[in-house]
Short mmCIF file of C-alpha atoms and ligand atoms in Angstrom, two decimals:
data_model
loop_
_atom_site.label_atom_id
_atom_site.label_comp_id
_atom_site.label_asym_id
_atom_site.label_seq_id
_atom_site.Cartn_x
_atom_site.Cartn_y
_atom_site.Cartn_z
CA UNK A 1 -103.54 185.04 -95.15
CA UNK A 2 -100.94 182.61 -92.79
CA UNK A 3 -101.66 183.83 -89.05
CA UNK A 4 -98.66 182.54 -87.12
CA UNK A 5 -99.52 181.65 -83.75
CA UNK A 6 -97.67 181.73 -80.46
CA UNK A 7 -98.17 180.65 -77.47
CA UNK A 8 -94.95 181.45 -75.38
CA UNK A 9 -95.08 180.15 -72.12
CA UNK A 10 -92.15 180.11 -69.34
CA UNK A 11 -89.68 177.81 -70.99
CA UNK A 12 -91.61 176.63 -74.09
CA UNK A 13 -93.27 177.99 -77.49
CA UNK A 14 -95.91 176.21 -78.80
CA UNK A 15 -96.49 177.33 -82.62
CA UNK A 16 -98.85 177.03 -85.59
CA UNK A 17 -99.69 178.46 -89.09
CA UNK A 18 -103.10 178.74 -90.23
CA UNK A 19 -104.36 179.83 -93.17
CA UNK A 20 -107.15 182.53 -93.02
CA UNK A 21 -110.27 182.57 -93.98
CA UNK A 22 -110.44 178.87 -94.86
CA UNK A 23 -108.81 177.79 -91.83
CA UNK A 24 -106.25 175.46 -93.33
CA UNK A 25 -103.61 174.40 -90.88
CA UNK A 26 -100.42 174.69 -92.35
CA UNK A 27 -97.87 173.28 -89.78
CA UNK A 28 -97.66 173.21 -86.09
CA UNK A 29 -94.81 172.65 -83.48
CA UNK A 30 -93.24 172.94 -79.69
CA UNK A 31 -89.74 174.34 -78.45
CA UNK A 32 -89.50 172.82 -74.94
CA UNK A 33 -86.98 173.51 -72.26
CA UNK A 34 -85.83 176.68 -73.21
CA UNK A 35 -82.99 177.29 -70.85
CA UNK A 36 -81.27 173.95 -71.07
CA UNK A 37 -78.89 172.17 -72.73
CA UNK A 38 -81.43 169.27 -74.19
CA UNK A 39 -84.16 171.71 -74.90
CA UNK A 40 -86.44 169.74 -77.56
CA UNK A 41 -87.80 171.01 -81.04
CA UNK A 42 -91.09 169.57 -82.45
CA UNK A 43 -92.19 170.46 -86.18
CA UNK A 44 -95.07 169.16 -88.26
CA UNK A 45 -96.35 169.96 -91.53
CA UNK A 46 -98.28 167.37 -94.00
CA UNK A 47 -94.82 166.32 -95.50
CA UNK A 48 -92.60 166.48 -92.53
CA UNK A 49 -92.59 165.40 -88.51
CA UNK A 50 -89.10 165.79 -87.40
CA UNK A 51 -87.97 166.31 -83.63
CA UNK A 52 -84.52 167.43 -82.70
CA UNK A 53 -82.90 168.14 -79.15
CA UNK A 54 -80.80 171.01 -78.74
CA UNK A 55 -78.76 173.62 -76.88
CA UNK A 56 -81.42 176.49 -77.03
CA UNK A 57 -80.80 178.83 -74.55
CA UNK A 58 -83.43 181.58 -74.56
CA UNK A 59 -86.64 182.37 -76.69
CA UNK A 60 -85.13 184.43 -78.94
CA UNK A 61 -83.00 181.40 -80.03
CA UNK A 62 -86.10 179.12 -79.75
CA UNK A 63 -88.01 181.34 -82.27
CA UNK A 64 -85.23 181.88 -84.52
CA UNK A 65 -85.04 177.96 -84.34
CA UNK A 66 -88.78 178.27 -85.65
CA UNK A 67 -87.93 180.32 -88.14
CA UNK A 68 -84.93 178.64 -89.47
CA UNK A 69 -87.18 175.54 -90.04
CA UNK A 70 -90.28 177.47 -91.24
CA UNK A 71 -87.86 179.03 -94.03
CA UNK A 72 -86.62 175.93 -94.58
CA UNK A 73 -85.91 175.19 -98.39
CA UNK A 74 -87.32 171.08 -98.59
CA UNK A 75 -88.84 171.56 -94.58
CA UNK A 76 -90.40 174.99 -94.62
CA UNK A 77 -93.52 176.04 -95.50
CA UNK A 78 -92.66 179.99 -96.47
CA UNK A 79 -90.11 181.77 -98.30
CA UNK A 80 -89.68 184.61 -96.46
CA UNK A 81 -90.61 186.37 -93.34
CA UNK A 82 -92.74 188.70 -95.08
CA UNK A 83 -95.18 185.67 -95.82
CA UNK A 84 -96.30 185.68 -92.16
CA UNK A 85 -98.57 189.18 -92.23
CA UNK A 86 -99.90 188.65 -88.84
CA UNK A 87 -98.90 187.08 -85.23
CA UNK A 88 -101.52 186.10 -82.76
CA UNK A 89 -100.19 186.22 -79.46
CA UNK A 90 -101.52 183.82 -76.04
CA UNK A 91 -101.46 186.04 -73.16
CA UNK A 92 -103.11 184.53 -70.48
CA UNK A 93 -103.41 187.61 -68.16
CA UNK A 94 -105.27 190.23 -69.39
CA UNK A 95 -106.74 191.83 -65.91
CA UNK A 96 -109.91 194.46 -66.91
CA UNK A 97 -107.91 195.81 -69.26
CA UNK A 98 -108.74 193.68 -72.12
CA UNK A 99 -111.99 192.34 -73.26
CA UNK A 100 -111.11 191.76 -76.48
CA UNK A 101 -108.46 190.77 -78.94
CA UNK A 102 -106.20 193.59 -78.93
CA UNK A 103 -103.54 195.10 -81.96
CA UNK A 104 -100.18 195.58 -79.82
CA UNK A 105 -99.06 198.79 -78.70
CA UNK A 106 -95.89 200.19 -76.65
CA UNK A 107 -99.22 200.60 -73.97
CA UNK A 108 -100.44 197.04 -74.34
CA UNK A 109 -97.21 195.72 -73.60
CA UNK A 110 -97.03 197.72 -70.58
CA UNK A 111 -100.21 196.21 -69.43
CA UNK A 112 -99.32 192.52 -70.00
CA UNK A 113 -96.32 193.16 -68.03
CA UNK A 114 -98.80 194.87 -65.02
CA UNK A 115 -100.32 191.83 -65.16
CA UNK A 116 -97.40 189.51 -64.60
CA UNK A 117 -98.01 190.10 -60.79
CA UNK A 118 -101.73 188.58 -61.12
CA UNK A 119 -100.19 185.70 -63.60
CA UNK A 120 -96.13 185.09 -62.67
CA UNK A 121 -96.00 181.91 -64.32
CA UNK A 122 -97.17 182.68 -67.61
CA UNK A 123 -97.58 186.84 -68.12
CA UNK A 124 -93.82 187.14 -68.33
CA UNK A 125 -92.91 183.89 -70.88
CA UNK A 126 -96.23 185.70 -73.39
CA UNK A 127 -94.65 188.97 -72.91
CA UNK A 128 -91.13 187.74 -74.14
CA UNK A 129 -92.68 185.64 -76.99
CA UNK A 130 -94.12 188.81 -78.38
CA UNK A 131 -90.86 191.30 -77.82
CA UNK A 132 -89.27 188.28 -80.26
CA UNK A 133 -91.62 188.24 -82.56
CA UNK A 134 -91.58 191.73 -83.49
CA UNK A 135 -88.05 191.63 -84.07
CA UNK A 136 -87.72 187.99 -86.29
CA UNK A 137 -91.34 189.37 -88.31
CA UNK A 138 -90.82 193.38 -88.27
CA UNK A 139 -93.94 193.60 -91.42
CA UNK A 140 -96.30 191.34 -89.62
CA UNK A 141 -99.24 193.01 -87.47
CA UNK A 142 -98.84 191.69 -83.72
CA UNK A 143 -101.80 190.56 -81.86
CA UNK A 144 -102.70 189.72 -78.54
CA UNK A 145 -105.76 187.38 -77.18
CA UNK A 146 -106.64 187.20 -73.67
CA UNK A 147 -107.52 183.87 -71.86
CA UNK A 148 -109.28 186.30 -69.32
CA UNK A 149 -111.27 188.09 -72.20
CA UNK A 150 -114.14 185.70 -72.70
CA UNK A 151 -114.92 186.59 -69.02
CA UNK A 152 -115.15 189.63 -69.03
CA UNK A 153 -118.85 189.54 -69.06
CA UNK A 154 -119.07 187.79 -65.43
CA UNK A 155 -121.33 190.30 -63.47
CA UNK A 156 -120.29 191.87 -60.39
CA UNK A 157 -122.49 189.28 -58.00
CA UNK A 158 -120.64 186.32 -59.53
CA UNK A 159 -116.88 188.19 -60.06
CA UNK A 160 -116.66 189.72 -56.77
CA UNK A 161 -115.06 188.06 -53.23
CA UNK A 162 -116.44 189.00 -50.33
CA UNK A 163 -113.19 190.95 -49.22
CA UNK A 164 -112.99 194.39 -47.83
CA UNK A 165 -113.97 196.78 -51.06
CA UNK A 166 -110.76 198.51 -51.01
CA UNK A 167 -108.63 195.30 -52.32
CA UNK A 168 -110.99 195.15 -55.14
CA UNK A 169 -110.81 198.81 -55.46
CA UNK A 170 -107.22 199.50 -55.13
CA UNK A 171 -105.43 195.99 -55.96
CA UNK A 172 -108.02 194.27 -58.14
CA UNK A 173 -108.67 191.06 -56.53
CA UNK A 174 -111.70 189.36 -58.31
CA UNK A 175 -112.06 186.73 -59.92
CA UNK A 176 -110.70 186.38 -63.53
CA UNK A 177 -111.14 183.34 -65.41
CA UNK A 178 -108.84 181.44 -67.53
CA UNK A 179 -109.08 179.04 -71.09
CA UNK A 180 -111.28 181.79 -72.10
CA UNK A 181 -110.32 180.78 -75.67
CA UNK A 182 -111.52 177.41 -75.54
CA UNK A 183 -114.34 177.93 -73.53
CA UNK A 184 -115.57 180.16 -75.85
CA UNK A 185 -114.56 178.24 -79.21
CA UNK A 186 -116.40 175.20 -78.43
CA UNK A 187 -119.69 176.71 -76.60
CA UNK A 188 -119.54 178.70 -80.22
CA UNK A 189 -119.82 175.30 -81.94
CA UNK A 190 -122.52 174.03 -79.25
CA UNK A 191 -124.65 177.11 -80.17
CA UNK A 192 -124.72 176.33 -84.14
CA UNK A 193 -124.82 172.53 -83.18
CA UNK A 194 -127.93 173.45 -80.78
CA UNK A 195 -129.25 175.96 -83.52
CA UNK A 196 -131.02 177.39 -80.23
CA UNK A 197 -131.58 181.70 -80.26
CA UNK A 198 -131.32 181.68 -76.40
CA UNK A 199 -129.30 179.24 -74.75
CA UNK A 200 -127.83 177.95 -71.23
CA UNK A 201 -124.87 176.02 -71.56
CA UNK A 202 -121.70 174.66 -69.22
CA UNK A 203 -118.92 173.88 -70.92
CA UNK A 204 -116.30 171.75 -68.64
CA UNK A 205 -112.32 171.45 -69.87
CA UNK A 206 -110.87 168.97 -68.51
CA UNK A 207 -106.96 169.04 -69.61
CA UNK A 208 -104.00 169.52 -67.12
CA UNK A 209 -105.71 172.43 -65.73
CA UNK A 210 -109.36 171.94 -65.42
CA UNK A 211 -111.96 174.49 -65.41
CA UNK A 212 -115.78 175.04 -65.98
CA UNK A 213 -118.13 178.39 -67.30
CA UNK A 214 -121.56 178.98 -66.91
CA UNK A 215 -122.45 180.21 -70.38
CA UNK A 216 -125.75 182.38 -70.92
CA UNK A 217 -126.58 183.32 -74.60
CA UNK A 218 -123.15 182.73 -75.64
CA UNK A 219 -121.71 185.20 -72.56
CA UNK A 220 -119.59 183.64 -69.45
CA UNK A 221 -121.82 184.22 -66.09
CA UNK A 222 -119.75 182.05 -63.73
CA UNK A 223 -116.01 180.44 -63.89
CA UNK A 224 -114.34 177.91 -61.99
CA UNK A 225 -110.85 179.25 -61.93
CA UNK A 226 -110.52 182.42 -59.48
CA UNK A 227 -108.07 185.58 -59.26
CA UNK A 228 -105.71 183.26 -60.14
CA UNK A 229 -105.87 179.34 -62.33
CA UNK A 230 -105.74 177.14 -58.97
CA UNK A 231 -109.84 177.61 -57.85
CA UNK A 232 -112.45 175.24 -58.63
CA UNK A 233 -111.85 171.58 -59.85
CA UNK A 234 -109.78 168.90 -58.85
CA UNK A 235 -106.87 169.09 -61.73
CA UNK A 236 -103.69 167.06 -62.43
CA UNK A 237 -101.46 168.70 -59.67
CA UNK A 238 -103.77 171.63 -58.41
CA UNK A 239 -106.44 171.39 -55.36
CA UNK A 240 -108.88 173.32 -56.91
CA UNK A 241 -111.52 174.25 -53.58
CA UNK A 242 -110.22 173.90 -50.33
CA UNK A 243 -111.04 176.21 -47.17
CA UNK A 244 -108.18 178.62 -47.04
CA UNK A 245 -108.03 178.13 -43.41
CA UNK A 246 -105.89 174.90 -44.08
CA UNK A 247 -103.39 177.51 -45.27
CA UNK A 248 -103.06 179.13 -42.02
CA UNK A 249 -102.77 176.30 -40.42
CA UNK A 250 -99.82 174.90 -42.43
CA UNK A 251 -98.38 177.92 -41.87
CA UNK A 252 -99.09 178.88 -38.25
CA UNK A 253 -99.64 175.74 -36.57
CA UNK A 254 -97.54 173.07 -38.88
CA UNK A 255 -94.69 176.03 -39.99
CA UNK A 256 -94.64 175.80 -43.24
CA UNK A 257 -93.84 178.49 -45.35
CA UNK A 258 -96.24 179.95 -47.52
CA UNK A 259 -93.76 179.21 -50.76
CA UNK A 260 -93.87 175.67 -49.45
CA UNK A 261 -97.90 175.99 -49.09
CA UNK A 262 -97.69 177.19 -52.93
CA UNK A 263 -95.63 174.44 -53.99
CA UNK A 264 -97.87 171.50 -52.43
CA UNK A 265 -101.48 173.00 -53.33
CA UNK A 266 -99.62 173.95 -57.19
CA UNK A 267 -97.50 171.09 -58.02
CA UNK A 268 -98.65 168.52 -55.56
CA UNK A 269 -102.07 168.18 -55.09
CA UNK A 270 -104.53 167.06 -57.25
CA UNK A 271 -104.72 163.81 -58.87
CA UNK A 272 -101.41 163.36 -58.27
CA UNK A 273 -101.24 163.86 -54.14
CA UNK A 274 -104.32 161.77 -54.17
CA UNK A 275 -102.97 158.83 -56.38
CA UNK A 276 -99.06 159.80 -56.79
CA UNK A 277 -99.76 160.00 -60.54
CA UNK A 278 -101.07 162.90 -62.70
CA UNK A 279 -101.93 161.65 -66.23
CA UNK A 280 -105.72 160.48 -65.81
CA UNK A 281 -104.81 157.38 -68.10
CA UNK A 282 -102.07 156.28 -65.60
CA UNK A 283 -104.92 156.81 -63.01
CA UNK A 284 -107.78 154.88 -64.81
CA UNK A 285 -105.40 151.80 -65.49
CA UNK A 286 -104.66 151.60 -61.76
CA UNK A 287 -108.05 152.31 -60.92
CA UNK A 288 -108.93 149.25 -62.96
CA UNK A 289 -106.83 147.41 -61.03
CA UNK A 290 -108.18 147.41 -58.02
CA UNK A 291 -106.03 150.24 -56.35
CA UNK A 292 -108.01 151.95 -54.04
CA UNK A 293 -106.50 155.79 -53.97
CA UNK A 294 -107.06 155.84 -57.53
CA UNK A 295 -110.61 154.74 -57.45
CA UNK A 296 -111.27 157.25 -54.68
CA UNK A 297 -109.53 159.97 -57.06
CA UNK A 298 -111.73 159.57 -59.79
CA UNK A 299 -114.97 159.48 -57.56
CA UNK A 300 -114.09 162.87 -56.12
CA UNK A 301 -113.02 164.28 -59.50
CA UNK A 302 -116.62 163.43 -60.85
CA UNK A 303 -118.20 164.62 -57.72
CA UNK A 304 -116.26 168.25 -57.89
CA UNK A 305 -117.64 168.52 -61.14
CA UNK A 306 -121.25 167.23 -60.42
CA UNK A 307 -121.33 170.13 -57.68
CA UNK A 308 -120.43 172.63 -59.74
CA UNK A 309 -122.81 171.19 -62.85
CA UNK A 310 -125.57 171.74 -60.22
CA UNK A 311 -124.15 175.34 -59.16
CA UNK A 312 -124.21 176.72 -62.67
CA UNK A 313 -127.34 175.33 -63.37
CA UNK A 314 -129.18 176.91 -60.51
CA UNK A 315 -127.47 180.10 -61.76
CA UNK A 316 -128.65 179.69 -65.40
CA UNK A 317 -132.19 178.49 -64.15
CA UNK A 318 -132.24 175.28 -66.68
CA UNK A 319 -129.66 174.05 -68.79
CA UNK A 320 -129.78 172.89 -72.67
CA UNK A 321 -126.11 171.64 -72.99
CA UNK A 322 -122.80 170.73 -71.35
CA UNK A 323 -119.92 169.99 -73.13
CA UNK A 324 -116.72 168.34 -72.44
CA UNK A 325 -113.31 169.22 -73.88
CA UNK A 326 -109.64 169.01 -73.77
CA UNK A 327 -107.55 166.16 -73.07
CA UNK A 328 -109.68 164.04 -70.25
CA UNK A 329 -113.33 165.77 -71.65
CA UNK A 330 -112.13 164.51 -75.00
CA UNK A 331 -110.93 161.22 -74.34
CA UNK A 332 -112.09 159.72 -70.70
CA UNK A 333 -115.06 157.87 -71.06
CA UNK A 334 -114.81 157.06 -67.60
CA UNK A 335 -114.55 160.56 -66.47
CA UNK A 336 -117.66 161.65 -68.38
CA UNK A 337 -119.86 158.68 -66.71
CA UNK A 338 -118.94 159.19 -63.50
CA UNK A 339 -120.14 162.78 -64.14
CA UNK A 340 -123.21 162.31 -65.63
CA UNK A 341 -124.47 159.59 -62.93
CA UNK A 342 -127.44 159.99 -61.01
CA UNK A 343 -127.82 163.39 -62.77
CA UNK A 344 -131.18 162.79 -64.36
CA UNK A 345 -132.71 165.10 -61.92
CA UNK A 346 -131.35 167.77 -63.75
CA UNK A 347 -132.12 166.04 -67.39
CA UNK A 348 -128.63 165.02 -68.27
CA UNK A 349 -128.64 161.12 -69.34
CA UNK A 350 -125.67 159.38 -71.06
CA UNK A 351 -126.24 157.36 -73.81
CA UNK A 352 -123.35 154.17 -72.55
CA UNK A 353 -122.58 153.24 -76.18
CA UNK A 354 -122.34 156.34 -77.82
CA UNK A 355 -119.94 157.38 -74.98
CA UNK A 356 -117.35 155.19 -75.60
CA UNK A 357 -117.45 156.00 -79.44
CA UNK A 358 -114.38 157.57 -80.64
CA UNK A 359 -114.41 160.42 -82.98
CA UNK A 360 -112.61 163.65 -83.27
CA UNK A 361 -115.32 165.82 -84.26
CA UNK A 362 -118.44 167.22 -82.26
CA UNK A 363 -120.12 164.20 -81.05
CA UNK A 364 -123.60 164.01 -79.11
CA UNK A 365 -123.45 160.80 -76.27
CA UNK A 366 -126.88 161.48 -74.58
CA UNK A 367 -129.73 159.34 -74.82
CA UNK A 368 -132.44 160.39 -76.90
CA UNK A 369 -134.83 161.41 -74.31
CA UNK A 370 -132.17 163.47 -71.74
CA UNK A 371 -133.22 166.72 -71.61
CA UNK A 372 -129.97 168.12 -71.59
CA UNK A 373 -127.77 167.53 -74.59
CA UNK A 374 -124.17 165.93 -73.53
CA UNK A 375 -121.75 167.32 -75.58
CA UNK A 376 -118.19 166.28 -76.52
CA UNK A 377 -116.55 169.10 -78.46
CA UNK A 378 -112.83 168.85 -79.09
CA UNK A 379 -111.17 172.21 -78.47
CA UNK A 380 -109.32 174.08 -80.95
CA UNK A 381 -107.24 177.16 -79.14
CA UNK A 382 -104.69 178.08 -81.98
CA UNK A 383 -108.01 178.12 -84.52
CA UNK A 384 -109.80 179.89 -82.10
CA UNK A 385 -106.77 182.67 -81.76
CA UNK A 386 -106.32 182.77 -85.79
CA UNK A 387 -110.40 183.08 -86.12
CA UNK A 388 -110.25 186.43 -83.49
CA UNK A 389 -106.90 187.39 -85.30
CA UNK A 390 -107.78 187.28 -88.67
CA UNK A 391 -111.63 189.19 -87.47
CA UNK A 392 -109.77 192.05 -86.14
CA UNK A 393 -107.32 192.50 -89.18
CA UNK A 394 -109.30 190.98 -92.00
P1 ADP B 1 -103.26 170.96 -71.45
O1 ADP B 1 -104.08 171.54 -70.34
O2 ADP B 1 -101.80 170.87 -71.12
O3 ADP B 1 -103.55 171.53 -72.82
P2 ADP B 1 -104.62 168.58 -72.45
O4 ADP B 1 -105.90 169.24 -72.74
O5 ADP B 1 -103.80 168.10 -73.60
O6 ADP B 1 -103.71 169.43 -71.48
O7 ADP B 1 -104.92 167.34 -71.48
C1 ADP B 1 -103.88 166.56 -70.99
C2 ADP B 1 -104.44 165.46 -70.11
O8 ADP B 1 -105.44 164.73 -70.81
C3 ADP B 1 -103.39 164.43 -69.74
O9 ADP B 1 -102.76 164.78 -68.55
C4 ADP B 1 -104.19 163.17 -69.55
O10 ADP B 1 -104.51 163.07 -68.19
C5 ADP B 1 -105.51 163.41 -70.28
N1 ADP B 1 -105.75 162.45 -71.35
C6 ADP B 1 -105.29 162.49 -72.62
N2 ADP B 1 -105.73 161.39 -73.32
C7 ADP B 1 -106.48 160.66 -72.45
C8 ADP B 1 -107.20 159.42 -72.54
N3 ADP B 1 -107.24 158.72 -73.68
N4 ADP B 1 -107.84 159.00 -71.45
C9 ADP B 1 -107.81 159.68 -70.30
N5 ADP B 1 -107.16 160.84 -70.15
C10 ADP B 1 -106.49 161.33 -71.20
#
């Protein structure tokens, strides 16, 4: 069975076809810039890589776009619409609604667009993604999956602010939790790896956004991210923690306004107003270099994430794994010992030489005496989507 993928964000669709139960990719692409005159078309399959820039105006163009090439007669990889029986959606807000992977109904839809006032930025561009896809793939079963799902096991203690009852009550702020989906695809592969019955496990993304679970017996207990994605660690352009009270005083004291407050702790804090650059490899080769804002960066990065390694820890009581994924888990070598120094307190030791080995497959790089397993696990959303897809269809 081909499970189409979509993950339709404000001004982009990112795509894939995989091929279920044997979990065959099949091709893969990106429509960016929707909206714009140079909007940019990405396509992959084992014969072809092509990228074309475009007038593409709205999604419904950008997936029709898709489907042109999909269909294509040397370029495509199906004949006809019809070969796509089911869509797996990427909605990143699912509120308490949803704490699974849910079939799409007329009420579904209602609820993703609820949400949009919990998740602006990316409720609205999932919600649009799916009205197109039921109209270009009218046979195919529509399904969404929830970043928030995988958290919806994070008890009351640990979910709760400590706000007057009646905004949790009557406006439902609490915190949420986002990259459920990878979180829980690679602490999935940890468990099997780890072949343990009971286990305690932290699994840290690292990618543009950054975020870290507590995972108990394969359940979320604890999350970085908050009510909204901007809690927690230090991330490309987000400030993760800070006391709020610096908001009030931007606002009151400096005058500010609060969209301006939004913009700077959203789009230009972070790695980037601590070093003026964003990508961690831009950051490392400076660092290397002797420049002093960049070195500082990275210490504080590490040192966000040691704090919470220690936090979720004392929550588990013990620890057998933590794990790092997405693009800087994956890849920074740097990142990861900076993170794991002067943690043998807690049993985590890094094995220096197996850290800087490159692989794309699940990796150990602790020593062989560290308590705690290190883990590198690369991350695998779209499979992770087609896996919960093709479960709830199959
Ligand atoms: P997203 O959250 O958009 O899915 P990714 O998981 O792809 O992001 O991570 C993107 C980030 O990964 C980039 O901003 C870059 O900082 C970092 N990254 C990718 N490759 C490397 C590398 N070799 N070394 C250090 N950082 C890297």
């Amino acid at each position: 069975m081909n499970v189409l993928i979509i993950n339709s964000g404000s001004s982009s669709i990112k795509f894939q076809i995989i091929e279920m139960p044997s979990e065959t990719w099949v091709c893969s692409g990106l429509v960016e810039r929707i909206g714009q005159q140079d909007a940019v078309l990405n396509y992959k399959t084992s014969a072809t890589s092509l990228q074309q820039t475009e007038s593409i105006k709205t999604h419904k163009q950008g997936l029709h776009k898709i489907v042109e090439l999909l269909l294509h007669s040397e370029k495509g990889v199906i004949k006809s619409t019809d070969d796509i029986k089911v869509v797996g959606h990427r909605v990143v807000h699912g509120g308490n609604s949803f704490s699974n992977t849910t079939a799409i109904t007329t009420q579904v839809k209602q609820k993703i667009k609820e949400y949009a006032t919990l998740a602006p930025l990316h409720n609205p561009g999932n919600l649009e993604g799916i009205l197109v896809a039921e109209e270009v793939f009218p046979s195919a079963k529509q399904v969404a999956v929830f970043d928030t799902a995988f958290h919806q096991t994070i008890p009351e203690k640990a979910k709760r602010y400590a706000i007057p009852n009646q905004l949790y009550d009557e406006q439902s702020i609490q915190l949420y939790g986002f990259h459920g989906t990878s979180h829980q695809y690679v602490s999935e592969k940890a468990i099997a790896h780890l072949g343990l019955k009971n286990s305690k496990i932290i699994s840290i993304h690292l990618g543009n956004g950054c975020s870290m679970t507590a995972i108990l017996n394969g359940q979320s207990t604890d999350h970085s991210l908050g009510f909204t994605p901007s809690n927690g660690l230090i991330m490309g352009t987000r400030s993760g923690d800070i006391d709020h009270g610096i908001i009030y005083h931007l606002v009151n004291t400096l005058n500010y306004t609060v969209d301006e407050v939004k913009e700077i702790l959203t789009y230009k804090s972070g790695m980037l107003g601590l070093t003026g650059y964003n990508d961690l490899r831009d950051i490392e080769a400076e660092a290397e270099k002797g420049n002093r804002d960049c070195q500082l960066a990275l210490q504080m990065n590490a040192y966000r994430i040691q704090k919470y390694i220690g936090a979720y820890a004392a929550t588990l009581n013990g620890l057998d794994a933590i794990i790092f994924t997405a693009g800087i888990g994956e890849n920074s070598s740097l990142i990861r010992k900076l993170v794991c120094r002067n943690m043998d307190y807690l049993g985590i030791e890094l094995d220096d030489e197996k850290n800087e080995t490159k692989s794309k497959s699940l990796r150990e790089i602790n020593t062989p005496v560290s308590k705690v397993k290190i883990l590198v696990i690369p991350t695998n959303e779209e499979l992770e989507i087609a896996k919960q897809v093709f479960q709830l269809v199959k």
